[in-house]
Short mmCIF file of C-alpha atoms and ligand atoms in Angstrom, two decimals:
data_model
loop_
_atom_site.label_atom_id
_atom_site.label_comp_id
_atom_site.label_asym_id
_atom_site.label_seq_id
_atom_site.Cartn_x
_atom_site.Cartn_y
_atom_site.Cartn_z
CA MET B 1 -59.70 -65.46 101.06
CA SER B 2 -61.68 -62.48 99.78
CA LYS B 3 -65.28 -62.95 98.64
CA LYS B 4 -65.88 -62.81 94.91
CA VAL B 5 -68.48 -60.89 92.91
CA TYR B 6 -69.92 -61.65 89.49
CA ILE B 7 -71.98 -59.02 87.67
CA GLU B 8 -74.12 -59.28 84.55
CA THR B 9 -75.22 -56.10 82.83
CA VAL B 10 -78.04 -55.44 80.38
CA GLY B 11 -79.22 -52.14 78.93
CA CYS B 12 -77.70 -48.83 78.00
CA GLN B 13 -74.29 -47.20 78.48
CA MET B 14 -75.51 -45.74 81.77
CA ASN B 15 -75.83 -49.30 83.09
CA VAL B 16 -72.40 -50.26 81.75
CA LEU B 17 -70.97 -47.31 83.67
CA ASP B 18 -72.97 -48.16 86.82
CA SER B 19 -71.65 -51.74 86.74
CA GLU B 20 -68.08 -50.49 86.33
CA LEU B 21 -68.53 -48.20 89.33
CA VAL B 22 -70.25 -50.87 91.46
CA MET B 23 -67.39 -53.29 90.79
CA ALA B 24 -64.86 -50.57 91.58
CA SER B 25 -66.56 -49.79 94.90
CA LEU B 26 -66.80 -53.47 95.82
CA ARG B 27 -63.13 -54.02 94.97
CA LYS B 28 -62.31 -51.15 97.30
CA ALA B 29 -64.40 -52.87 99.98
CA GLY B 30 -62.21 -55.98 99.61
CA TYR B 31 -64.15 -58.13 97.13
CA GLY B 32 -62.47 -59.95 94.25
CA LEU B 33 -63.88 -60.61 90.78
CA ALA B 34 -65.45 -63.89 89.67
CA ASP B 35 -65.66 -65.08 86.06
CA SER B 36 -68.94 -66.94 86.46
CA PRO B 37 -71.90 -67.19 88.89
CA ARG B 38 -70.61 -70.60 89.95
CA ASP B 39 -67.33 -69.14 91.28
CA ALA B 40 -69.01 -66.14 92.91
CA ASP B 41 -70.12 -65.45 96.48
CA VAL B 42 -72.19 -62.50 95.26
CA ILE B 43 -74.12 -62.58 91.95
CA LEU B 44 -75.45 -59.24 90.75
CA PHE B 45 -77.71 -58.35 87.82
CA ASN B 46 -77.70 -54.75 86.68
CA THR B 47 -81.04 -54.50 84.93
CA CYS B 48 -83.00 -52.54 82.32
CA SER B 49 -86.74 -51.81 82.12
CA VAL B 50 -86.98 -49.98 78.81
CA ARG B 51 -88.59 -52.97 77.07
CA GLN B 52 -90.36 -56.08 78.37
CA HIS B 53 -87.82 -58.31 76.64
CA ALA B 54 -84.96 -56.98 78.81
CA GLU B 55 -86.93 -57.80 81.97
CA ASP B 56 -87.90 -61.28 80.74
CA LYS B 57 -84.22 -62.05 80.20
CA ILE B 58 -83.39 -61.12 83.80
CA TYR B 59 -86.29 -63.05 85.32
CA SER B 60 -85.28 -66.18 83.42
CA ALA B 61 -81.62 -65.72 84.42
CA LEU B 62 -82.79 -65.43 88.04
CA GLY B 63 -84.91 -68.58 87.59
CA ARG B 64 -81.84 -70.48 86.42
CA LEU B 65 -80.02 -69.59 89.66
CA LYS B 66 -82.64 -71.12 91.92
CA ILE B 67 -80.98 -74.52 92.16
CA LEU B 68 -77.52 -72.96 92.63
CA LYS B 69 -78.91 -70.95 95.55
CA GLN B 70 -80.53 -74.07 97.07
CA ARG B 71 -77.19 -75.84 96.96
CA HIS B 72 -75.25 -72.79 98.20
CA PRO B 73 -77.59 -70.77 100.44
CA ASN B 74 -74.77 -68.40 101.40
CA LYS B 75 -74.42 -67.04 97.88
CA ILE B 76 -75.99 -63.59 97.72
CA ILE B 77 -78.13 -62.78 94.68
CA GLY B 78 -78.82 -59.11 93.95
CA VAL B 79 -80.92 -57.19 91.42
CA LEU B 80 -79.71 -53.63 90.72
CA GLY B 81 -80.79 -50.82 88.44
CA CYS B 82 -83.98 -49.89 86.64
CA MET B 83 -85.93 -53.12 87.11
CA ALA B 84 -85.13 -53.04 90.82
CA GLN B 85 -86.62 -49.54 91.02
CA LYS B 86 -89.63 -50.46 88.89
CA ASP B 87 -90.62 -53.84 90.38
CA GLN B 88 -89.25 -53.38 93.90
CA LYS B 89 -90.73 -56.00 96.31
CA GLN B 90 -92.36 -57.90 93.45
CA ILE B 91 -88.89 -59.24 92.61
CA PHE B 92 -88.74 -60.97 96.01
CA GLN B 93 -92.16 -62.48 95.26
CA ARG B 94 -91.27 -63.66 91.74
CA ALA B 95 -87.80 -64.89 92.69
CA LYS B 96 -87.78 -65.85 96.36
CA HIS B 97 -84.06 -66.62 96.33
CA VAL B 98 -83.14 -62.96 95.67
CA ASP B 99 -81.43 -61.31 98.67
CA LEU B 100 -80.87 -57.76 97.51
CA ILE B 101 -82.76 -55.14 95.50
CA VAL B 102 -81.05 -51.78 94.84
CA GLY B 103 -82.38 -48.98 92.63
CA PRO B 104 -80.07 -46.88 90.42
CA GLY B 105 -80.23 -44.05 92.98
CA GLN B 106 -78.90 -46.20 95.86
CA LEU B 107 -75.87 -47.87 94.29
CA PHE B 108 -73.58 -46.02 96.69
CA GLN B 109 -74.97 -48.22 99.48
CA ILE B 110 -74.14 -51.51 97.87
CA ALA B 111 -71.05 -52.51 99.87
CA ALA B 112 -72.79 -51.72 103.18
CA LEU B 113 -75.92 -53.65 102.17
CA LEU B 114 -73.88 -56.72 101.23
CA GLN B 115 -72.15 -56.62 104.61
CA GLN B 116 -75.49 -56.47 106.40
CA ILE B 117 -76.80 -59.48 104.47
CA GLU B 118 -73.58 -61.39 105.12
CA ALA B 119 -74.01 -60.66 108.84
CA ASP B 120 -77.63 -61.68 109.36
CA GLY B 121 -78.77 -63.43 106.16
CA ARG B 122 -81.83 -61.19 105.85
CA PRO B 123 -82.87 -59.69 102.48
CA ARG B 124 -82.46 -55.95 101.89
CA MET B 125 -84.11 -53.45 99.55
CA GLU B 126 -83.19 -49.81 98.89
CA VAL B 127 -85.03 -47.82 96.21
CA SER B 128 -85.88 -44.19 95.43
CA LEU B 129 -89.22 -42.41 95.76
CA GLY B 130 -91.63 -42.71 92.83
CA ARG B 131 -92.36 -39.62 90.68
CA ARG B 132 -95.62 -38.99 92.57
CA ASP B 133 -94.35 -39.79 96.07
CA GLY B 134 -93.41 -36.32 97.31
CA SER B 135 -92.08 -32.90 96.39
CA ARG B 136 -89.71 -32.65 93.43
CA ILE B 137 -86.83 -31.85 95.77
CA ARG B 138 -87.44 -34.89 97.96
CA ILE B 139 -87.82 -37.16 94.93
CA ALA B 140 -84.67 -35.73 93.34
CA ARG B 141 -82.71 -36.21 96.59
CA SER B 142 -83.77 -39.84 96.74
CA HIS B 143 -82.06 -40.41 93.35
CA GLU B 144 -78.39 -39.98 94.03
CA SER B 145 -75.90 -39.99 91.17
CA PHE B 146 -73.28 -42.68 91.86
CA ASP B 147 -69.89 -41.32 90.83
CA PRO B 148 -67.21 -42.54 93.21
CA LEU B 149 -63.52 -42.33 92.43
CA ARG B 150 -62.68 -44.19 89.25
CA ASP B 151 -60.73 -47.45 89.17
CA PRO B 152 -58.95 -47.87 85.80
CA GLU B 153 -58.70 -51.65 86.37
CA MET B 154 -62.47 -51.92 86.15
CA ARG B 155 -62.92 -50.13 82.84
CA PRO B 156 -63.96 -52.42 79.99
CA VAL B 157 -61.69 -50.40 77.64
CA ARG B 158 -58.80 -48.71 79.44
CA CYS B 159 -58.26 -45.86 76.97
CA GLN B 160 -61.94 -44.91 76.92
CA ALA B 161 -64.29 -43.88 79.73
CA TYR B 162 -67.93 -43.05 80.18
CA VAL B 163 -68.49 -39.96 82.30
CA ARG B 164 -71.92 -39.23 83.68
CA ILE B 165 -72.87 -35.57 83.40
CA MET B 166 -76.52 -35.84 84.36
CA ILE B 167 -79.08 -38.32 85.65
CA GLY B 168 -82.82 -38.68 85.16
CA CYS B 169 -85.22 -37.23 82.62
CA ASP B 170 -88.12 -34.77 82.69
CA LYS B 171 -89.35 -35.21 79.11
CA PHE B 172 -91.91 -37.92 79.89
CA CYS B 173 -92.31 -39.30 76.37
CA THR B 174 -95.51 -41.31 76.70
CA TYR B 175 -93.91 -44.71 75.96
CA CYS B 176 -90.91 -44.35 78.25
CA ILE B 177 -90.24 -45.76 81.73
CA VAL B 178 -86.97 -43.84 82.23
CA PRO B 179 -88.37 -40.73 83.98
CA SER B 180 -90.02 -42.94 86.63
CA VAL B 181 -87.08 -45.29 87.25
CA ARG B 182 -84.21 -42.83 86.90
CA GLY B 183 -86.02 -39.90 88.52
CA PRO B 184 -85.94 -36.15 87.83
CA GLU B 185 -83.33 -34.60 85.56
CA GLN B 186 -80.30 -33.51 87.63
CA SER B 187 -77.05 -32.19 86.21
CA ARG B 188 -73.80 -32.94 88.04
CA PRO B 189 -71.66 -29.99 89.14
CA ARG B 190 -69.31 -28.85 86.40
CA ARG B 191 -66.38 -28.92 88.81
CA ASP B 192 -66.91 -32.62 89.68
CA ILE B 193 -67.16 -33.60 86.02
CA LEU B 194 -63.99 -31.73 85.09
CA ALA B 195 -62.10 -33.21 88.06
CA GLU B 196 -63.17 -36.67 86.96
CA VAL B 197 -62.05 -36.02 83.39
CA ARG B 198 -58.70 -34.69 84.66
CA GLN B 199 -58.20 -37.88 86.70
CA LEU B 200 -59.11 -40.03 83.70
CA ALA B 201 -56.64 -38.14 81.50
CA ASP B 202 -53.89 -38.56 84.12
CA GLU B 203 -54.55 -42.30 84.06
CA GLY B 204 -53.99 -42.40 80.31
CA CYS B 205 -57.59 -42.30 79.15
CA LYS B 206 -57.79 -40.83 75.63
CA GLU B 207 -61.51 -40.70 74.94
CA VAL B 208 -64.37 -39.63 77.17
CA ILE B 209 -68.00 -40.32 76.33
CA LEU B 210 -70.32 -38.02 78.27
CA LEU B 211 -73.57 -39.67 79.32
CA GLY B 212 -77.04 -38.39 80.04
CA GLN B 213 -80.54 -39.52 79.12
CA THR B 214 -80.86 -36.18 77.33
CA VAL B 215 -77.23 -35.16 77.52
CA ASN B 216 -77.74 -31.91 75.62
CA SER B 217 -80.21 -30.63 78.23
CA TYR B 218 -77.25 -30.36 80.65
CA ARG B 219 -77.46 -27.16 82.68
CA TYR B 220 -75.64 -26.42 85.90
CA VAL B 221 -76.17 -23.12 87.65
CA GLU B 222 -73.47 -21.81 89.97
CA GLY B 223 -73.91 -18.29 91.31
CA ASP B 224 -74.63 -16.09 88.30
CA THR B 225 -73.20 -18.53 85.79
CA SER B 226 -75.10 -21.22 83.98
CA TRP B 227 -73.05 -23.99 82.37
CA ARG B 228 -74.29 -25.73 79.23
CA LEU B 229 -73.02 -28.85 77.47
CA SER B 230 -71.12 -26.64 75.02
CA ASP B 231 -69.26 -25.03 77.96
CA LEU B 232 -68.34 -28.44 79.33
CA LEU B 233 -67.11 -29.55 75.91
CA GLU B 234 -64.90 -26.50 75.68
CA ALA B 235 -63.34 -27.17 79.09
CA ILE B 236 -62.79 -30.86 78.33
CA ASP B 237 -61.31 -30.00 74.93
CA ALA B 238 -58.67 -27.99 76.81
CA THR B 239 -57.74 -30.98 79.02
CA ASN B 240 -54.27 -32.34 78.16
CA GLY B 241 -54.27 -36.04 77.40
CA ILE B 242 -57.89 -36.28 76.30
CA GLN B 243 -57.92 -36.67 72.54
CA ARG B 244 -61.54 -37.41 71.73
CA ILE B 245 -64.89 -36.39 73.18
CA LYS B 246 -68.30 -37.89 72.41
CA PHE B 247 -71.68 -37.48 74.08
CA VAL B 248 -74.96 -39.45 74.04
CA SER B 249 -78.01 -39.24 73.78
CA ASN B 250 -79.31 -35.94 72.47
CA HIS B 251 -82.89 -34.73 72.46
CA PRO B 252 -83.79 -33.06 69.13
CA SER B 253 -85.45 -30.08 70.87
CA ASP B 254 -82.26 -29.15 72.72
CA MET B 255 -79.87 -29.10 69.73
CA THR B 256 -78.95 -25.46 70.20
CA ASP B 257 -76.62 -23.42 67.97
CA ASP B 258 -73.95 -23.08 70.67
CA LEU B 259 -73.75 -26.89 70.82
CA MET B 260 -73.48 -27.25 67.05
CA ASP B 261 -70.79 -24.56 67.00
CA ALA B 262 -68.86 -26.41 69.73
CA VAL B 263 -68.98 -29.68 67.76
CA ARG B 264 -67.76 -27.83 64.67
CA ASP B 265 -65.03 -25.77 66.36
CA LEU B 266 -63.55 -28.01 69.06
CA PRO B 267 -60.87 -30.21 67.52
CA LYS B 268 -61.32 -33.09 70.00
CA CYS B 269 -65.09 -33.23 69.68
CA ALA B 270 -66.29 -36.10 67.49
CA ARG B 271 -68.33 -35.00 64.50
CA TYR B 272 -70.93 -37.52 65.48
CA LEU B 273 -74.37 -36.90 66.98
CA HIS B 274 -76.90 -39.48 68.17
CA ILE B 275 -80.22 -37.62 67.94
CA PRO B 276 -83.15 -40.06 68.23
CA ALA B 277 -86.08 -39.05 66.00
CA GLN B 278 -88.25 -42.00 67.21
CA HIS B 279 -90.80 -41.57 64.40
CA GLY B 280 -91.41 -39.87 61.05
CA SER B 281 -95.08 -38.96 61.44
CA ASN B 282 -96.39 -35.89 63.25
CA ALA B 283 -99.48 -37.71 64.51
CA VAL B 284 -97.33 -40.40 66.14
CA LEU B 285 -94.81 -37.88 67.49
CA ARG B 286 -97.76 -36.14 69.13
CA ARG B 287 -99.03 -39.41 70.63
CA MET B 288 -95.49 -40.03 71.86
CA LYS B 289 -95.37 -36.48 73.27
CA ARG B 290 -91.91 -35.94 71.81
CA GLY B 291 -92.29 -32.16 71.77
CA TYR B 292 -91.29 -31.50 68.12
CA THR B 293 -92.79 -31.90 64.67
CA ILE B 294 -91.08 -33.82 61.93
CA GLU B 295 -90.54 -30.55 60.05
CA GLU B 296 -88.69 -29.24 63.10
CA TYR B 297 -86.58 -32.41 63.27
CA ARG B 298 -85.73 -32.16 59.57
CA ALA B 299 -84.81 -28.47 59.96
CA MET B 300 -82.60 -29.25 62.97
CA HIS B 301 -80.93 -32.06 61.02
CA ALA B 302 -80.32 -29.79 58.03
CA ARG B 303 -78.83 -27.12 60.29
CA ALA B 304 -76.48 -29.68 61.87
CA ILE B 305 -75.35 -31.15 58.53
CA GLU B 306 -74.82 -27.70 57.02
CA SER B 307 -72.93 -26.23 59.93
CA ILE B 308 -70.71 -29.23 60.79
CA PRO B 309 -68.73 -30.57 57.80
CA GLY B 310 -68.37 -34.35 57.87
CA LEU B 311 -71.01 -34.85 60.57
CA ALA B 312 -72.42 -38.36 61.09
CA VAL B 313 -75.91 -38.54 62.60
CA THR B 314 -77.53 -41.64 64.11
CA SER B 315 -81.05 -42.19 65.39
CA ASP B 316 -83.42 -44.45 67.33
CA PHE B 317 -86.85 -45.44 66.02
CA ILE B 318 -89.84 -47.16 67.56
CA VAL B 319 -92.06 -49.19 65.19
CA GLY B 320 -95.57 -50.42 65.98
CA PHE B 321 -96.41 -47.68 68.47
CA CYS B 322 -100.09 -47.62 69.52
CA GLY B 323 -102.35 -46.97 66.52
CA GLU B 324 -99.45 -46.80 64.00
CA THR B 325 -101.04 -47.02 60.53
CA VAL B 326 -99.35 -48.19 57.34
CA LEU B 327 -99.08 -44.57 56.21
CA GLU B 328 -97.59 -43.46 59.52
CA PHE B 329 -95.01 -46.23 59.32
CA GLN B 330 -94.22 -45.18 55.75
CA ALA B 331 -93.46 -41.68 57.07
CA THR B 332 -90.71 -43.20 59.24
CA CYS B 333 -89.33 -45.10 56.21
CA ASP B 334 -89.36 -41.83 54.21
CA LEU B 335 -87.47 -40.02 56.96
CA VAL B 336 -84.79 -42.72 57.08
CA ARG B 337 -84.46 -42.66 53.27
CA ASP B 338 -84.25 -38.85 53.18
CA LEU B 339 -81.86 -38.23 56.05
CA ARG B 340 -79.52 -41.19 55.44
CA PHE B 341 -78.51 -41.76 59.06
CA LYS B 342 -75.15 -43.41 59.63
CA ASN B 343 -77.11 -46.07 61.45
CA SER B 344 -80.37 -46.42 63.35
CA PHE B 345 -81.38 -48.47 66.35
CA ILE B 346 -84.86 -49.80 65.71
CA PHE B 347 -87.17 -51.07 68.46
CA LYS B 348 -90.59 -52.68 68.49
CA TYR B 349 -92.91 -50.77 70.82
CA SER B 350 -93.14 -52.48 74.19
CA GLU B 351 -95.88 -51.28 76.53
CA ARG B 352 -94.52 -50.27 79.93
CA PRO B 353 -96.77 -50.21 83.00
CA ASN B 354 -97.66 -46.80 84.48
CA THR B 355 -96.58 -44.85 81.42
CA LYS B 356 -98.92 -42.39 79.71
CA SER B 357 -99.20 -44.49 76.56
CA ALA B 358 -100.20 -47.56 78.58
CA GLU B 359 -102.87 -45.42 80.23
CA LEU B 360 -104.15 -43.57 77.12
CA TYR B 361 -103.73 -45.87 74.11
CA ILE B 362 -104.20 -49.47 73.12
CA ASP B 363 -101.12 -51.47 72.14
CA ASP B 364 -102.98 -52.57 69.02
CA VAL B 365 -100.28 -53.27 66.42
CA PRO B 366 -99.91 -57.09 66.34
CA ASN B 367 -96.49 -58.42 67.19
CA ALA B 368 -96.09 -59.97 63.72
CA VAL B 369 -96.70 -56.53 62.15
CA LYS B 370 -94.22 -54.92 64.53
CA ARG B 371 -91.65 -57.53 63.53
CA ARG B 372 -92.31 -57.00 59.82
CA ARG B 373 -92.02 -53.22 60.13
CA ASN B 374 -88.87 -53.58 62.19
CA ASN B 375 -87.28 -55.75 59.48
CA GLU B 376 -88.45 -53.45 56.69
CA LEU B 377 -87.01 -50.34 58.33
CA LEU B 378 -83.80 -52.15 59.21
CA ALA B 379 -83.39 -53.26 55.58
CA ILE B 380 -83.79 -49.65 54.39
CA GLN B 381 -81.27 -48.39 56.95
CA ASN B 382 -78.77 -51.19 56.29
CA ALA B 383 -78.80 -50.54 52.53
CA ILE B 384 -78.08 -46.85 53.24
CA SER B 385 -75.31 -47.68 55.75
CA GLU B 386 -73.64 -50.08 53.33
CA SER B 387 -73.87 -47.72 50.39
CA ASP B 388 -72.57 -44.76 52.44
CA ASN B 389 -69.66 -46.92 53.64
CA GLN B 390 -68.56 -47.78 50.08
CA PRO B 391 -66.62 -44.53 49.43
CA PHE B 392 -64.33 -45.42 52.34
CA ILE B 393 -62.73 -48.22 50.35
CA GLY B 394 -59.16 -47.16 49.56
CA ARG B 395 -59.21 -44.23 51.99
CA ASP B 396 -57.43 -43.69 55.29
CA VAL B 397 -59.15 -43.19 58.63
CA GLU B 398 -57.82 -42.60 62.10
CA ILE B 399 -59.08 -44.95 64.79
CA LEU B 400 -58.79 -45.38 68.54
CA VAL B 401 -58.05 -49.09 69.00
CA GLU B 402 -60.39 -50.51 71.66
CA GLY B 403 -59.40 -54.20 71.83
CA PRO B 404 -59.82 -57.61 70.20
CA SER B 405 -62.57 -57.87 67.57
CA LYS B 406 -65.64 -59.96 68.43
CA VAL B 407 -64.17 -62.92 66.55
CA ALA B 408 -60.76 -62.59 68.24
CA ALA B 409 -62.39 -62.17 71.68
CA GLN B 410 -64.01 -65.60 71.30
CA GLN B 411 -60.64 -67.22 70.75
CA ASN B 412 -59.28 -68.31 74.10
CA ASP B 413 -55.63 -67.46 73.78
CA ALA B 414 -55.56 -63.79 74.80
CA SER B 415 -51.83 -63.43 74.10
CA GLN B 416 -52.38 -64.25 70.42
CA ILE B 417 -54.77 -61.48 69.39
CA SER B 418 -54.85 -61.29 65.62
CA GLN B 419 -57.79 -59.05 64.86
CA LEU B 420 -58.55 -55.74 66.57
CA THR B 421 -61.44 -53.32 66.58
CA GLY B 422 -61.57 -49.56 66.99
CA ARG B 423 -63.66 -46.57 66.07
CA THR B 424 -63.19 -43.56 63.86
CA ARG B 425 -63.93 -40.12 65.22
CA CYS B 426 -67.42 -40.44 63.76
CA ASP B 427 -68.01 -43.69 65.63
CA ARG B 428 -67.59 -46.03 62.66
CA ILE B 429 -66.40 -49.48 63.67
CA VAL B 430 -63.14 -50.58 62.01
CA VAL B 431 -61.66 -54.09 62.15
CA PHE B 432 -58.01 -54.76 61.18
CA PRO B 433 -55.21 -57.28 61.78
CA GLY B 434 -53.00 -56.22 64.68
CA GLY B 435 -51.57 -57.19 68.05
CA ARG B 436 -51.93 -56.42 71.73
CA GLU B 437 -49.41 -53.54 71.45
CA HIS B 438 -51.87 -51.55 69.32
CA ILE B 439 -54.64 -51.44 71.94
CA GLY B 440 -55.27 -47.94 73.27
CA GLN B 441 -53.43 -46.21 70.40
CA ILE B 442 -54.80 -43.83 67.81
CA LEU B 443 -53.69 -45.31 64.48
CA PRO B 444 -54.10 -44.78 60.73
CA ILE B 445 -55.93 -47.53 58.88
CA ARG B 446 -56.47 -47.92 55.13
CA ILE B 447 -59.92 -49.32 54.38
CA ASP B 448 -60.04 -52.35 52.05
CA ASP B 449 -63.63 -53.51 52.38
CA VAL B 450 -66.92 -52.51 54.03
CA ASN B 451 -70.33 -53.82 54.95
CA ALA B 452 -73.29 -52.01 56.52
CA PHE B 453 -71.84 -52.11 60.03
CA THR B 454 -68.06 -52.34 59.75
CA LEU B 455 -65.08 -51.04 57.79
CA PHE B 456 -62.25 -53.55 57.29
CA GLY B 457 -58.69 -52.36 56.75
CA HIS B 458 -55.00 -52.59 57.50
CA LEU B 459 -52.51 -50.41 59.34
CA THR B 460 -50.73 -47.87 57.18
CA SER B 461 -47.48 -46.20 57.97
CA PRO B 462 -46.65 -43.44 57.63
CA TYR B 463 -50.07 -41.89 57.92
CA ALA B 464 -50.71 -40.83 54.33
CA GLU B 465 -53.49 -38.27 54.52
CA PRO B 466 -55.17 -36.55 57.44
CA GLU B 467 -58.75 -37.43 58.10
CA MET B 468 -60.62 -36.45 55.00
CA LEU B 469 -63.58 -34.21 55.47
CA PRO B 470 -66.34 -33.95 54.49
CA LEU B 471 -66.42 -37.74 54.06
CA ARG B 472 -68.03 -38.77 57.32
CA THR B 473 -65.19 -40.72 58.84
N1 5AD M 1 -90.70 -49.60 73.66
C1 5AD M 1 -89.78 -49.69 72.67
N2 5AD M 1 -88.69 -48.91 72.61
C2 5AD M 1 -88.51 -48.00 73.59
N3 5AD M 1 -87.54 -47.08 73.77
C3 5AD M 1 -87.82 -46.41 74.92
N4 5AD M 1 -88.97 -46.86 75.45
C4 5AD M 1 -89.44 -47.85 74.64
C5 5AD M 1 -90.56 -48.69 74.65
N5 5AD M 1 -91.48 -48.61 75.61
C6 5AD M 1 -86.43 -46.89 72.84
C7 5AD M 1 -86.34 -45.46 72.32
C8 5AD M 1 -85.14 -44.92 73.04
C9 5AD M 1 -84.28 -46.16 73.18
C10 5AD M 1 -83.21 -46.10 74.19
O1 5AD M 1 -85.22 -47.16 73.52
O2 5AD M 1 -86.10 -45.50 70.93
O3 5AD M 1 -84.47 -43.90 72.33
FE1 SF4 M 2 -87.31 -41.59 77.69
FE2 SF4 M 2 -88.08 -39.47 76.22
FE3 SF4 M 2 -86.53 -39.13 78.41
FE4 SF4 M 2 -85.48 -40.25 76.23
S1 SF4 M 2 -86.28 -38.14 76.38
S2 SF4 M 2 -85.23 -40.98 78.37
S3 SF4 M 2 -87.22 -41.42 75.43
S4 SF4 M 2 -88.64 -39.89 78.37
#
């Protein structure tokens, strides 16, 4: 009987994609899938280091497996991804029952490493060089993008696929661990990306979501030609079968005119941009070393909204960054009120070891204040999201149906799906009554009700009106 693997994933879309690809490569190597750690011969955690909380969750999950490992010493426990790269050998010290540590740049080795452990029972670790451990070229080579052939069976949503277009980051925002755990910025060859998209389209995939830490910094030089994200978008837009294109996350400094024009002009490109502002105060943006002023961010935002009718913009914010005063926090609240983002992801600052902010500043905003500011900003954003969703009531939107809604997914009987979820072209979540046959289709929905996060509707037929711009559907 084939050995079975169970994987648990935390963190960003990049990790979701890595887990999909790891499972695909292990399936190819003859492993089956397990539904729980108990049924598995190999238990993997694909980890995140962006905030302390994400690491704490993994260390306590590892702690809970100690007894299982004592009872079944042949089970292999592995830690993959950013925390593996950041903590390296320390993981073996903190959790002695771990057998395998693999950084994000070594995922291609995973099947071979598992075989070695199965053969001799000895732990293995493979990680990349640190950002100060050699020349840029050597460091970059030690971070290898893991993009094997795709396996449609392993995709969480069959009609939708993440496609990595670059790895790493060179921006070095002072709070951020990503440049040290994911290595230098490296763009994948245009040809490889387009071949992957072609394959996905042939398999029936309708939406591709291009991924990069700063996806709009994509640049691939081949001979005399330099390819930008806008060039990639144009080529993907011309791919038969692909109906929607999204990309995340953008850096505000790299929102060039050619990219905005591409989003406006390419029919398959979602009129949706995630452009994290992180903060509303210039003093804090400087301490964060974000590389733009708030006036520049506002001007970029205005340019995007003016040039792309119906555009929805979302953002990330950090509250309670080192030395954040009441006035500085208010500047973030003002920005959110003024720019009316579709939604914002809000995070409490979490000091990360070996980052510039850990070295230069004191993490002096008390946790209770961080929590209060987080709630306050969230309340402002949620009121905006809910109010901006109201005009959708009674209107039609077009959604790509992704699968059962959260509520339906918790019901055990998979054949009896009653409630589905999908997204509009602008990434708004829509829930409606429907059945299994609707999954993977692009369908018209009339909206009956809304809250801050979701539009609720029902299927309409025939499709009454095309997507209505400039309402941000
Ligand atoms: N503390 C809190 N939030 C962070 N982010 C990145 N680093 C930290 C940190 N040290 C947030 C940023 C980024 C998002 C993915 O996570 O807002 O855009
Ligand atoms: Fe981190 Fe800044 Fe790079 Fe984003 S741009 S991954 S926040 S260093």
